[in-house]
mmCIF file with all atom_site columns, C-alpha atoms and ligand atoms in Angstrom:
data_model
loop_
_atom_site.group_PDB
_atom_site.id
_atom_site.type_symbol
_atom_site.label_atom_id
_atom_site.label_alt_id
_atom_site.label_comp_id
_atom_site.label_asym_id
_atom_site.label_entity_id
_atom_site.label_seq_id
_atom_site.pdbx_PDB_ins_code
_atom_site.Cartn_x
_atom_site.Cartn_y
_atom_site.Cartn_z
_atom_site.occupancy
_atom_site.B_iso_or_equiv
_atom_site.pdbx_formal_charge
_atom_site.auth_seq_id
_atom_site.auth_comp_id
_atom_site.auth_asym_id
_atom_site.auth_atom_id
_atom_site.pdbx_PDB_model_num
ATOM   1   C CA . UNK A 1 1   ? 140.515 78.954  116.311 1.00 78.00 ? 418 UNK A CA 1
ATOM   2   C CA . UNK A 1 2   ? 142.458 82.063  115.181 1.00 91.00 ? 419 UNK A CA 1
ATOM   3   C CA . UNK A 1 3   ? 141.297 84.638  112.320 1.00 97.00 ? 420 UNK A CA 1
ATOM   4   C CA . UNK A 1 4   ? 141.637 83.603  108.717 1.00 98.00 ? 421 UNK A CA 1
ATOM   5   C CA . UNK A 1 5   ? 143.912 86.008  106.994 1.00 98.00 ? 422 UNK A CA 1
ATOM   6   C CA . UNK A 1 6   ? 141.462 87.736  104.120 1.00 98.00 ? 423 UNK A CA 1
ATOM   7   C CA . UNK A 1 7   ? 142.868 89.964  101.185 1.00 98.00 ? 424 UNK A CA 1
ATOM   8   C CA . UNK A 1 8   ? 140.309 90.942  98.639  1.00 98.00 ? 425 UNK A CA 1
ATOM   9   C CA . UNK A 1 9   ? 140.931 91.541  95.345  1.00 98.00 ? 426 UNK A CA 1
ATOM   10  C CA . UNK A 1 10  ? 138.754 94.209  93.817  1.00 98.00 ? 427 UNK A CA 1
ATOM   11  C CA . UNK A 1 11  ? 138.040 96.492  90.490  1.00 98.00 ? 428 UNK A CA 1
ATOM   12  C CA . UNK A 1 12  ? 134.888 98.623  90.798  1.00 97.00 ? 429 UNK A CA 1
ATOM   13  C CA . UNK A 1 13  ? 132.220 99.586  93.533  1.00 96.00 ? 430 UNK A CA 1
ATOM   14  C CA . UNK A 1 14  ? 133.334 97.049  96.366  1.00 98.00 ? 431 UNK A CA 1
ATOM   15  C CA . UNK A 1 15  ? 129.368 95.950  97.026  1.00 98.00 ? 432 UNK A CA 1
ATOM   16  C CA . UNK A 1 16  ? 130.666 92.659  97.751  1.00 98.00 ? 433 UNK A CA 1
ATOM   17  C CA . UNK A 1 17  ? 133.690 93.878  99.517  1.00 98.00 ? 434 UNK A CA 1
ATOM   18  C CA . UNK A 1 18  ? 131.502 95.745  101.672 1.00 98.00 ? 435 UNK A CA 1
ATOM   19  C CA . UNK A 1 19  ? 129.139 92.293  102.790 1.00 98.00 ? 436 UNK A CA 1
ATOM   20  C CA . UNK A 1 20  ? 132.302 91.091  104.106 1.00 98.00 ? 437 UNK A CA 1
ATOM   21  C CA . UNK A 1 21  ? 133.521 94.140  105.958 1.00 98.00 ? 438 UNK A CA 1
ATOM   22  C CA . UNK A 1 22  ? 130.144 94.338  107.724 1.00 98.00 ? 439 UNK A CA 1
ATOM   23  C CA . UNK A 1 23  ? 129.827 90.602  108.503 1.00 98.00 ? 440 UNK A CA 1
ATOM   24  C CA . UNK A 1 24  ? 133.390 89.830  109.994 1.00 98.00 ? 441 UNK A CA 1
ATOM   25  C CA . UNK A 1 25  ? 132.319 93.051  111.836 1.00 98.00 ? 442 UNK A CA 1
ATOM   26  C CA . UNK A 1 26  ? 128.864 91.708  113.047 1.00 98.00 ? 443 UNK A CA 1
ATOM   27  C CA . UNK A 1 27  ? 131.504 88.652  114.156 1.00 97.00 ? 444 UNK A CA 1
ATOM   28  C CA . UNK A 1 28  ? 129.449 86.301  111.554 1.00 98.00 ? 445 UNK A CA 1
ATOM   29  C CA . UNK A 1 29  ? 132.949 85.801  109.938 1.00 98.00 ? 446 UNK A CA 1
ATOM   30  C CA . UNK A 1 30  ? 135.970 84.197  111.579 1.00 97.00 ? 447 UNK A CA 1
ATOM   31  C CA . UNK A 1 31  ? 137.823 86.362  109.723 1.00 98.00 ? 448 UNK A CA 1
ATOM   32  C CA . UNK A 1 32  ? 140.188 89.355  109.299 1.00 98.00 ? 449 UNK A CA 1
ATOM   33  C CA . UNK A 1 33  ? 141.040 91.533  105.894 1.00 98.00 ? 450 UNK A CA 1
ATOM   34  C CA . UNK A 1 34  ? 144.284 92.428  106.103 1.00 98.00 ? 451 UNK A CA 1
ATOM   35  C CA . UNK A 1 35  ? 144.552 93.983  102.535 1.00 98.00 ? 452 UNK A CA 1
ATOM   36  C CA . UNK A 1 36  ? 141.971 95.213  99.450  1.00 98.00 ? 453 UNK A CA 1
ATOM   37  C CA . UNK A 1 37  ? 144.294 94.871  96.704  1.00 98.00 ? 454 UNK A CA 1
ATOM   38  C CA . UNK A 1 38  ? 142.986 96.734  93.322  1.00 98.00 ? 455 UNK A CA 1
ATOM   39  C CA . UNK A 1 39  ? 143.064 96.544  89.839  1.00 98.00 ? 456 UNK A CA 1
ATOM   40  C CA . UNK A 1 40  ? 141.968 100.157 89.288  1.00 98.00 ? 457 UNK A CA 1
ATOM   41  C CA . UNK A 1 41  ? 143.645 103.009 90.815  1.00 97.00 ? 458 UNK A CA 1
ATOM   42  C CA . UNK A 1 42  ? 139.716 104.622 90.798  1.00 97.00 ? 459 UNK A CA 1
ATOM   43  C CA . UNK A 1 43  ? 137.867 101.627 92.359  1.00 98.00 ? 460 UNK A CA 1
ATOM   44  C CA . UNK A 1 44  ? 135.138 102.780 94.935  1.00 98.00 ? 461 UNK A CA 1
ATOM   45  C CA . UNK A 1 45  ? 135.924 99.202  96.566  1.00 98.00 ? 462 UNK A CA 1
ATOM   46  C CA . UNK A 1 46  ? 139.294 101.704 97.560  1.00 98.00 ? 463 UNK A CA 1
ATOM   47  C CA . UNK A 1 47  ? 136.851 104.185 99.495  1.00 98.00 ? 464 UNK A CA 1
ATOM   48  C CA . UNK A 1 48  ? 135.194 101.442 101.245 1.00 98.00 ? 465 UNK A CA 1
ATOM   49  C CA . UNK A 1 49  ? 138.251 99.911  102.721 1.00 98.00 ? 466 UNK A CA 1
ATOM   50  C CA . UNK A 1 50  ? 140.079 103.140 103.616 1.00 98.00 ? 467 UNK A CA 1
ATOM   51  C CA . UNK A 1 51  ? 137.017 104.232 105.530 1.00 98.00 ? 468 UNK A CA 1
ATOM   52  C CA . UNK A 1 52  ? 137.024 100.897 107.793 1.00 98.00 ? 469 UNK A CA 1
ATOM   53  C CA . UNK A 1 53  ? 140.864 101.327 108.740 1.00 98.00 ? 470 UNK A CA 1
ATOM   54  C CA . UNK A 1 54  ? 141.855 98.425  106.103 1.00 98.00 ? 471 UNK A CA 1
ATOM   55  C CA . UNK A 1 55  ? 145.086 98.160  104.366 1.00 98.00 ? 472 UNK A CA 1
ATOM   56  C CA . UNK A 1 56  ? 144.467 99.218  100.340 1.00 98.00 ? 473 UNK A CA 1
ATOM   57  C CA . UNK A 1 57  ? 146.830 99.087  97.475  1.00 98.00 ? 474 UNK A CA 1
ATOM   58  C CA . UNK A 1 58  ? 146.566 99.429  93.658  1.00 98.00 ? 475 UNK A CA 1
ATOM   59  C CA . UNK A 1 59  ? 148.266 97.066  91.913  1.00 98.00 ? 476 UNK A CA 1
ATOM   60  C CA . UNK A 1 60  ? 147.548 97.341  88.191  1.00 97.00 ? 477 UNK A CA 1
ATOM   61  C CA . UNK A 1 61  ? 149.174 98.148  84.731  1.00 96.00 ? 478 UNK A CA 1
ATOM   62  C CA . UNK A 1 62  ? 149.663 102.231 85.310  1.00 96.00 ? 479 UNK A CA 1
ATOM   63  C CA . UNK A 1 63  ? 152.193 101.172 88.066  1.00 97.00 ? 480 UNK A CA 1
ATOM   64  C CA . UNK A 1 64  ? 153.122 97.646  86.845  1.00 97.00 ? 481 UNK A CA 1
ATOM   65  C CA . UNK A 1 65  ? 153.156 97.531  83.361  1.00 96.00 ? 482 UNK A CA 1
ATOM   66  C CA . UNK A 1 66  ? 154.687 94.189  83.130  1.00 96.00 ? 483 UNK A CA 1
ATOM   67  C CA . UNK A 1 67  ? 151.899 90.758  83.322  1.00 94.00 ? 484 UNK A CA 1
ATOM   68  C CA . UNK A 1 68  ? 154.733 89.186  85.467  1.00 95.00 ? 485 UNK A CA 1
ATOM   69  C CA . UNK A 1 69  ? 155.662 91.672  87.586  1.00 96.00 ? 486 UNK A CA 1
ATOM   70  C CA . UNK A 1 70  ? 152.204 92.185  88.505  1.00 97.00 ? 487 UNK A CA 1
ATOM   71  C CA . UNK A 1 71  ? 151.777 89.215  88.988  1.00 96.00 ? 488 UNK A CA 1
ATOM   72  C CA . UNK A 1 72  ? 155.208 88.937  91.643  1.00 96.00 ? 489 UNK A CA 1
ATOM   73  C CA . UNK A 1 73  ? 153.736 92.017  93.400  1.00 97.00 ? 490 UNK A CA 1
ATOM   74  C CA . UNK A 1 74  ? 150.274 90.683  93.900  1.00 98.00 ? 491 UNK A CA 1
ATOM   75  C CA . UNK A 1 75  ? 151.988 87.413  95.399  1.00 97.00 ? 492 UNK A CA 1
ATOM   76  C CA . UNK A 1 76  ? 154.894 89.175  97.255  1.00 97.00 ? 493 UNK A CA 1
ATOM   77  C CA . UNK A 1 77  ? 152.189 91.292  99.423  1.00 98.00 ? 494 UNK A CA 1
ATOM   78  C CA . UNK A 1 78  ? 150.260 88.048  100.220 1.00 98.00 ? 495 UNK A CA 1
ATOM   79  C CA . UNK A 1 79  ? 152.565 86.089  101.441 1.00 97.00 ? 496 UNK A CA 1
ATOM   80  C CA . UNK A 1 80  ? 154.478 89.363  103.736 1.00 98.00 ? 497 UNK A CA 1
ATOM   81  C CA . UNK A 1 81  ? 150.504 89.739  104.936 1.00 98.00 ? 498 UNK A CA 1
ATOM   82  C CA . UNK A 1 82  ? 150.675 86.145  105.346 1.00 98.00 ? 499 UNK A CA 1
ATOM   83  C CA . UNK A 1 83  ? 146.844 85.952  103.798 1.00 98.00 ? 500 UNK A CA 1
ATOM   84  C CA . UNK A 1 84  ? 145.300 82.478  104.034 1.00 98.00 ? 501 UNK A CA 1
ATOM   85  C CA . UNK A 1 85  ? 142.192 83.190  101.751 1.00 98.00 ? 502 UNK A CA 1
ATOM   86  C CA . UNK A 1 86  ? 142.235 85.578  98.517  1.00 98.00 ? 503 UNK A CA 1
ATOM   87  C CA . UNK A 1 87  ? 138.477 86.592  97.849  1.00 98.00 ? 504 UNK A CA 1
ATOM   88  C CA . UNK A 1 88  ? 138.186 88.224  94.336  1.00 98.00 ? 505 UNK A CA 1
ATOM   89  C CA . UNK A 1 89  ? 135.532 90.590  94.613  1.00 98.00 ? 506 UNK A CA 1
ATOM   90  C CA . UNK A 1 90  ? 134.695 92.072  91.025  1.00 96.00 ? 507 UNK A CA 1
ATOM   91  C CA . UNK A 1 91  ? 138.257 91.743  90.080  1.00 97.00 ? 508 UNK A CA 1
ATOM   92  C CA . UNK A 1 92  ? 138.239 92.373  86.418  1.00 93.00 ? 509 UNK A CA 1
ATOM   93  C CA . UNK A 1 93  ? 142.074 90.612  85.554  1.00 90.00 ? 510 UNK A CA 1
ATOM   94  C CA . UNK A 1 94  ? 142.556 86.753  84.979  1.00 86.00 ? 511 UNK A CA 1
ATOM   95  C CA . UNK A 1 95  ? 144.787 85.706  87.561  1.00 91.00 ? 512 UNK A CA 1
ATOM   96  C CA . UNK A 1 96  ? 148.245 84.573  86.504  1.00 93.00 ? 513 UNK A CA 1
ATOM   97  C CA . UNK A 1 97  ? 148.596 80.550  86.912  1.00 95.00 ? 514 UNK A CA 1
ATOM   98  C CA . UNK A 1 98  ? 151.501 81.365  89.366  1.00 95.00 ? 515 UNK A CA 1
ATOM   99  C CA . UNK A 1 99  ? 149.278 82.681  91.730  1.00 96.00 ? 516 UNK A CA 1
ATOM   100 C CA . UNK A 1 100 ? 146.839 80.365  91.453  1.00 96.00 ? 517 UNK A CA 1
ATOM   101 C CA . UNK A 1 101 ? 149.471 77.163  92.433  1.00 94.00 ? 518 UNK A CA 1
ATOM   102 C CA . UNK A 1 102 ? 150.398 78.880  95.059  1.00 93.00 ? 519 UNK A CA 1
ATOM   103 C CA . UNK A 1 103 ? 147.074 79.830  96.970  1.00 96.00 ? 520 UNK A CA 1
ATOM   104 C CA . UNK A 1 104 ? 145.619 76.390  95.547  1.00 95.00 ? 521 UNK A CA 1
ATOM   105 C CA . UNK A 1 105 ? 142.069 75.761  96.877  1.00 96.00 ? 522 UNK A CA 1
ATOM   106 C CA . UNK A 1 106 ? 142.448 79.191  98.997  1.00 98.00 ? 523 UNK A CA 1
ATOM   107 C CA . UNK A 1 107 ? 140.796 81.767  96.364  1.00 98.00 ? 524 UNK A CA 1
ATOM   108 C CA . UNK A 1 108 ? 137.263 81.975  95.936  1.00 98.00 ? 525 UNK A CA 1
ATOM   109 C CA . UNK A 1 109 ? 135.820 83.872  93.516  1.00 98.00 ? 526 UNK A CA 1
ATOM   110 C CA . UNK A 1 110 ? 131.832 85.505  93.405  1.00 98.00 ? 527 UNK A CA 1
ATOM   111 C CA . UNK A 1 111 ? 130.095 84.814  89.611  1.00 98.00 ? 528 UNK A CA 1
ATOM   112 C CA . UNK A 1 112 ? 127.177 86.320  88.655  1.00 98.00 ? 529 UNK A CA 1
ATOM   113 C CA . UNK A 1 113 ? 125.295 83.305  86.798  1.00 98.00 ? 530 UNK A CA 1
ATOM   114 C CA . UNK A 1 114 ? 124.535 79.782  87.541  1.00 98.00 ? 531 UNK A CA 1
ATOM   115 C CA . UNK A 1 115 ? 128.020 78.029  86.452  1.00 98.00 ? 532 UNK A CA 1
ATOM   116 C CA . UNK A 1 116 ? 128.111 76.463  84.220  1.00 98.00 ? 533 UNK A CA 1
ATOM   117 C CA . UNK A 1 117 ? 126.007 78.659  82.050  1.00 98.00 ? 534 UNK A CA 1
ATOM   118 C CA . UNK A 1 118 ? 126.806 82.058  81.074  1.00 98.00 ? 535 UNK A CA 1
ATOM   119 C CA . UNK A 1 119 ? 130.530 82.182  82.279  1.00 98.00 ? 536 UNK A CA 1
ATOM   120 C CA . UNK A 1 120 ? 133.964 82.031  81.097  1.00 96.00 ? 537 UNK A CA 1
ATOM   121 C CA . UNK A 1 121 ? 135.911 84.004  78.760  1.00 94.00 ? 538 UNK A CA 1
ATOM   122 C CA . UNK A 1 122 ? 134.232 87.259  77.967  1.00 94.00 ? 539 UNK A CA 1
ATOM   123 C CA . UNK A 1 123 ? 130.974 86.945  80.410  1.00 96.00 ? 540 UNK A CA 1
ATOM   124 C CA . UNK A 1 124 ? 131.921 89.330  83.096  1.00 94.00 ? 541 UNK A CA 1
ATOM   125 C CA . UNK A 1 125 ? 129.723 92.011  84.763  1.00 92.00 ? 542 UNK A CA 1
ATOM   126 C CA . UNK A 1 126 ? 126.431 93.611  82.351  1.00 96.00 ? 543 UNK A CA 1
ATOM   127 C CA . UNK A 1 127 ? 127.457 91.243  79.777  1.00 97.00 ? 544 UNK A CA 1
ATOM   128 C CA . UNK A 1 128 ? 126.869 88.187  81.832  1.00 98.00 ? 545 UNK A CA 1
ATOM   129 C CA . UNK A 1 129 ? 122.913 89.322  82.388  1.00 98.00 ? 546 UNK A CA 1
ATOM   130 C CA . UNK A 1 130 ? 122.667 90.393  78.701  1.00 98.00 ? 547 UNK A CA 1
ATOM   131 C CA . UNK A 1 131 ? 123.535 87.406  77.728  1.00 98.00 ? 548 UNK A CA 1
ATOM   132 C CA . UNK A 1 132 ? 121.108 85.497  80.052  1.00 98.00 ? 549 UNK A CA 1
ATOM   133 C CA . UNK A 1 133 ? 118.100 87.818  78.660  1.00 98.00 ? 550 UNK A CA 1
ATOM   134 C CA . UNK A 1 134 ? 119.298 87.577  75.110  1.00 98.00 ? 551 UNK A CA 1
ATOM   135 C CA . UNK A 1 135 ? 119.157 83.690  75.187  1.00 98.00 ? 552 UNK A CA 1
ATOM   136 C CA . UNK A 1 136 ? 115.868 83.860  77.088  1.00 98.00 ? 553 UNK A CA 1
ATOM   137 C CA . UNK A 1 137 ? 116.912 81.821  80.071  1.00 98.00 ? 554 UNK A CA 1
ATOM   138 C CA . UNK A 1 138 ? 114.384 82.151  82.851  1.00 98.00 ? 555 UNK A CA 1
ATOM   139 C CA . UNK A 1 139 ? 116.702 80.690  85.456  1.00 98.00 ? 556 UNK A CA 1
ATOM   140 C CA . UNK A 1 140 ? 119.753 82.745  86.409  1.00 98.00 ? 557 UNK A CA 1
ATOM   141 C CA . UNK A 1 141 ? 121.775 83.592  90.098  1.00 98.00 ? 558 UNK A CA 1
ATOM   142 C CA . UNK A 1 142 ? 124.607 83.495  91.509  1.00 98.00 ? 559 UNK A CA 1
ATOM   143 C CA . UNK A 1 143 ? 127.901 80.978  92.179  1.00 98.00 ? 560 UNK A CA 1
ATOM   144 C CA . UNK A 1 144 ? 130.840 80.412  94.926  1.00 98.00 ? 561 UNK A CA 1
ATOM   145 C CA . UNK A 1 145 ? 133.638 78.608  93.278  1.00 98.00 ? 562 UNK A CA 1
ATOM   146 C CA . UNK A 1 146 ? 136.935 78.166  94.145  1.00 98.00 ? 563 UNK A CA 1
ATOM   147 C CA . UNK A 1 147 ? 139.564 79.504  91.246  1.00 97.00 ? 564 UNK A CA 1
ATOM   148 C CA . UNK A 1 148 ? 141.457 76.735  89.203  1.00 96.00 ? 565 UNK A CA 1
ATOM   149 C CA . UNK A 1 149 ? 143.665 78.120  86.226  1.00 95.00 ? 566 UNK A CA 1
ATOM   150 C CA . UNK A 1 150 ? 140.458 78.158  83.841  1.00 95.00 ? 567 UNK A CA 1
ATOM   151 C CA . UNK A 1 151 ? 138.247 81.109  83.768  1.00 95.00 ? 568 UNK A CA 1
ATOM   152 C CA . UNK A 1 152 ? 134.981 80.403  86.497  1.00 96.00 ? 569 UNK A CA 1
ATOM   153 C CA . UNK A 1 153 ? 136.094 76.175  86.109  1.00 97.00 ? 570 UNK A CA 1
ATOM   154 C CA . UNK A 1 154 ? 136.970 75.692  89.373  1.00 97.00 ? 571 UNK A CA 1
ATOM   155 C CA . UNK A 1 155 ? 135.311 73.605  92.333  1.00 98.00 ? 572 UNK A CA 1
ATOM   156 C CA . UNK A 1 156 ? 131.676 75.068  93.116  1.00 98.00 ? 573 UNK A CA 1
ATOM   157 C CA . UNK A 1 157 ? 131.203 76.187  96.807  1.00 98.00 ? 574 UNK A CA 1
ATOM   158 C CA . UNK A 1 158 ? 127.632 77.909  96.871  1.00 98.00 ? 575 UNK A CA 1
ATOM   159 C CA . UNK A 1 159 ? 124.728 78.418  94.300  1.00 98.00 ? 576 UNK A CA 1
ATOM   160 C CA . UNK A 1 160 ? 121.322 80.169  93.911  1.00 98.00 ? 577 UNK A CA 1
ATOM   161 C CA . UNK A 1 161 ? 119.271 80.955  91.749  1.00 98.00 ? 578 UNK A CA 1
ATOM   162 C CA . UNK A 1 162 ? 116.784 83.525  90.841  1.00 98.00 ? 579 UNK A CA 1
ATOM   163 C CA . UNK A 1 163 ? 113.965 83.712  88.511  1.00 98.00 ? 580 UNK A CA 1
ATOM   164 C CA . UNK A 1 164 ? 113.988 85.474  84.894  1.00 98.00 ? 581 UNK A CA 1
ATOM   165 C CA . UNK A 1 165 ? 110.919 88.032  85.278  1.00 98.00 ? 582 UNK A CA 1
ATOM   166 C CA . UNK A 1 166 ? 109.776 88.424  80.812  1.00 98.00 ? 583 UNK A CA 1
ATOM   167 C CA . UNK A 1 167 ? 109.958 91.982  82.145  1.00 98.00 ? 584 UNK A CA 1
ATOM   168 C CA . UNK A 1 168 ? 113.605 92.151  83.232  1.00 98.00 ? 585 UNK A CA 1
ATOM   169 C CA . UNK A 1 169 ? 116.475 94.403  82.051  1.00 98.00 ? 586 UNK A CA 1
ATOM   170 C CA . UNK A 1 170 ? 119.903 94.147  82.632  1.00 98.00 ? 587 UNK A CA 1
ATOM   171 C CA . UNK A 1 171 ? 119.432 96.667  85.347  1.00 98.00 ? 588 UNK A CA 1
ATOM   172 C CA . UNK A 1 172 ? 117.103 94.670  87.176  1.00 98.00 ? 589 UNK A CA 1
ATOM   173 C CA . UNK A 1 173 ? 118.485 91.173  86.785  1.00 98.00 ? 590 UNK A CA 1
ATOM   174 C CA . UNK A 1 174 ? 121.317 92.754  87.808  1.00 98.00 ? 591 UNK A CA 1
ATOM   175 C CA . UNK A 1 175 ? 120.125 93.893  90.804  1.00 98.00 ? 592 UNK A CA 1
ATOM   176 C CA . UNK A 1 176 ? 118.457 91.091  92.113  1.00 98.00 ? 593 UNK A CA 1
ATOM   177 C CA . UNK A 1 177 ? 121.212 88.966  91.336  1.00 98.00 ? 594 UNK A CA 1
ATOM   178 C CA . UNK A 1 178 ? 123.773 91.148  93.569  1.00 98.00 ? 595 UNK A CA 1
ATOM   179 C CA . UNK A 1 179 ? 121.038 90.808  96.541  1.00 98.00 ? 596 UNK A CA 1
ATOM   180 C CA . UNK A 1 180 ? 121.903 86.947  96.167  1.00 98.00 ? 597 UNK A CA 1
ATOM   181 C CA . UNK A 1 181 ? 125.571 87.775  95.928  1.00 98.00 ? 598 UNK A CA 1
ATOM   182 C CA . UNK A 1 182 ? 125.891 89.977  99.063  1.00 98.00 ? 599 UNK A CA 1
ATOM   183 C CA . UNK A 1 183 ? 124.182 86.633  100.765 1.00 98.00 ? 600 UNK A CA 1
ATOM   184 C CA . UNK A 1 184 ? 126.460 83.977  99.032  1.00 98.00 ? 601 UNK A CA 1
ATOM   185 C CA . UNK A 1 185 ? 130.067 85.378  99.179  1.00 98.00 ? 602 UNK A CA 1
ATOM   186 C CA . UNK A 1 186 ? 129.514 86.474  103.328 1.00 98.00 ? 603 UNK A CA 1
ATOM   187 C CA . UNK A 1 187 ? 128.142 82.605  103.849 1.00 98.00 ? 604 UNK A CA 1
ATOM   188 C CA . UNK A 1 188 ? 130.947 80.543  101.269 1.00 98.00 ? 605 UNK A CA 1
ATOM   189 C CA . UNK A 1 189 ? 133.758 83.177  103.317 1.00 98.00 ? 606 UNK A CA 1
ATOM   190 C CA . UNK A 1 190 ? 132.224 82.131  106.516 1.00 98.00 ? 607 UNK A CA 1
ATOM   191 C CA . UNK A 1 191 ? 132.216 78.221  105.441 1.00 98.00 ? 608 UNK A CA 1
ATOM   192 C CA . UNK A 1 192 ? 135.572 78.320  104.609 1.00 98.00 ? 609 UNK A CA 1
ATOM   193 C CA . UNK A 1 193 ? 137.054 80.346  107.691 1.00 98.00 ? 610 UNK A CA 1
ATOM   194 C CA . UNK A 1 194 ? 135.463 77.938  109.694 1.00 98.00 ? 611 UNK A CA 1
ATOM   195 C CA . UNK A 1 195 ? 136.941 75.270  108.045 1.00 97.00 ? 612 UNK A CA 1
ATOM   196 C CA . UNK A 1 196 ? 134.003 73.555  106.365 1.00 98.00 ? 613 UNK A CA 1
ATOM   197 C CA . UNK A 1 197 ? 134.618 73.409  102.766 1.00 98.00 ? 614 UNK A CA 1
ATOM   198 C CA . UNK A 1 198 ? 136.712 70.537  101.851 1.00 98.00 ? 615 UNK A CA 1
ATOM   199 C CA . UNK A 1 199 ? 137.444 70.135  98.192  1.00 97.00 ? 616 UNK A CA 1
ATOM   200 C CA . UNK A 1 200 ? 137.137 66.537  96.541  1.00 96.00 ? 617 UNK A CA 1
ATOM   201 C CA . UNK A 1 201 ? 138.406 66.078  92.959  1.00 91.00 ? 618 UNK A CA 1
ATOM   202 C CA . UNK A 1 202 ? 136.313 68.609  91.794  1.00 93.00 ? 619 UNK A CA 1
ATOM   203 C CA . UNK A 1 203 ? 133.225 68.899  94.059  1.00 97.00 ? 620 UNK A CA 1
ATOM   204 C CA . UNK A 1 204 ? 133.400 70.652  97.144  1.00 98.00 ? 621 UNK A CA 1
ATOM   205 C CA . UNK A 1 205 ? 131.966 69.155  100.405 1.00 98.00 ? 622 UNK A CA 1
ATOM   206 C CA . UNK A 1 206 ? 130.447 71.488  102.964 1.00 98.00 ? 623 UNK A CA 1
ATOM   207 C CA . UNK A 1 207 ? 130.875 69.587  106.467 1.00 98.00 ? 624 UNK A CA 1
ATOM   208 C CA . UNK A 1 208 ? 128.664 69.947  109.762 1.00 94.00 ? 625 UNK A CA 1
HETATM 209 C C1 . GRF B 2 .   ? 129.511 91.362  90.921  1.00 70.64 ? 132 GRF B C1 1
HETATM 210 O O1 . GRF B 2 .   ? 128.372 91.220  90.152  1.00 70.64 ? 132 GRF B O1 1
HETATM 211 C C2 . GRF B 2 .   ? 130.364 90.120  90.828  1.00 70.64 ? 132 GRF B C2 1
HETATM 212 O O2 . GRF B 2 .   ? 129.625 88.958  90.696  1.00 70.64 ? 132 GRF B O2 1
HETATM 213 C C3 . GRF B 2 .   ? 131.134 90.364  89.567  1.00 70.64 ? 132 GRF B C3 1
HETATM 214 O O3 . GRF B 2 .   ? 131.416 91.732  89.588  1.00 70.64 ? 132 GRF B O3 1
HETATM 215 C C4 . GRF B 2 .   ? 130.428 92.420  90.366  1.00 70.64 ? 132 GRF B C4 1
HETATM 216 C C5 . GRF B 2 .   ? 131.161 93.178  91.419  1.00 70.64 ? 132 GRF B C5 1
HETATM 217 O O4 . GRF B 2 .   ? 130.352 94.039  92.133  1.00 70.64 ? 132 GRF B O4 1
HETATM 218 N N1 . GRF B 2 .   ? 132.270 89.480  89.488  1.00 70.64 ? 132 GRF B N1 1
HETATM 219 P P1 . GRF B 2 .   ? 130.927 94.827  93.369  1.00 70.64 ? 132 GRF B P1 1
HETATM 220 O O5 . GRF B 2 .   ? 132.204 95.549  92.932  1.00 70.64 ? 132 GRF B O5 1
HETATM 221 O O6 . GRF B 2 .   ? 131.222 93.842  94.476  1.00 70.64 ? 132 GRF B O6 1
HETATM 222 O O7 . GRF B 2 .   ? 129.866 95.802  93.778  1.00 70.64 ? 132 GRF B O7 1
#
């Protein structure tokens, strides 16, 4: 079976980015990243993949102003790369429903809570564990989902979840919830570039 195409879309450190540059090079992936596209010209995620040899471009409103352009650019470079599987990494920006119709089922997206609680519209990085202390939950983790045109609706593909300590701040709940990321995105990436995930309705079957 040949590679998987991979770009990852990014906005900040690249953690996550970084758990799949060191598992498709450990060969646990079947998998090749052929671009790190970002939404911020500073993103660290940008470091990362120029120090392992990968393809990098920003692609965000200093250079293309315009939603739609954006959006045409983002799309443009995916299909000349001809990427099979867009993995949003901490990307920060909604995706435009263009893209999504036309990588349907083919981007996955890492969330930092147990969908569907504390996600959609507004819960995105800190906020998302300040939220889960505020309300008091003591349940909380990660999710794999595939990207529909709602924000964090689409089919799930991995969860897990970790316990809420009475003693936890957002900088520790954060932190033990990114141990169960780095472990979730490689394995859902993985799944899918070995093609195991097959999506039915709206649950997503993982075969043998
Ligand atoms: C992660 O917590 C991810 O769940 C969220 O943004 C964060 C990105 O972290 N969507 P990193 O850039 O991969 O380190």
């Amino acid at each position: 079976m040949s590679q998987i195409r991979i770009a990852v879309l990014v906005s900040g450190r690249g953690s996550n980015l970084q758990t799949l540059i060191d598992s498709i090079k450990e060969n646990e992936i079947n998998g090749k990243i052929e671009i790190v596209i970002s939404s911020k010209e500073d993103a660290y995620a940008l470091e990362r993949a120029k120090k392992n040899d990968i393809e990098s471009i920003y692609i965000g409103e200093n250079n293309y102003p315009d939603e739609e352009k954006r959006t045409n650019k983002i799309i443009d470079i995916l299909k000349e790369k001809e990427v099979e599987l867009v993995v949003l990494a901490g990307y920060m920006s909604i995706l435009d429903a263009k893209l999504v119709d036309n990588f349907r089922n083919r981007i996955i997206n890492i969330h930092p809570s147990l969908i569907p609680s504390f996600c959609g519209k507004g819960f995105y990085g800190q906020r998302v564990h300040k939220a889960v202390l505020d309300y008091g939950a003591k349940l909380t983790g990660a999710t794999v989902h595939f990207v529909d045109e709602g924000t964090d609706t689409g089919p799930i593909i991995l969860q897990r979840a970790v316990d809420v300590d009475f003693e936890d701040t957002i900088e520790t709940l954060s932190k033990k919830v990114l141990e169960i990321e780095h472990k979730l995105l490689p394995l859902a990436v993985k799944l899918y570039c070995e093609g195991r995930l097959e999506v039915v309705e709206r649950k997503v079957k993982i075969k043998d």
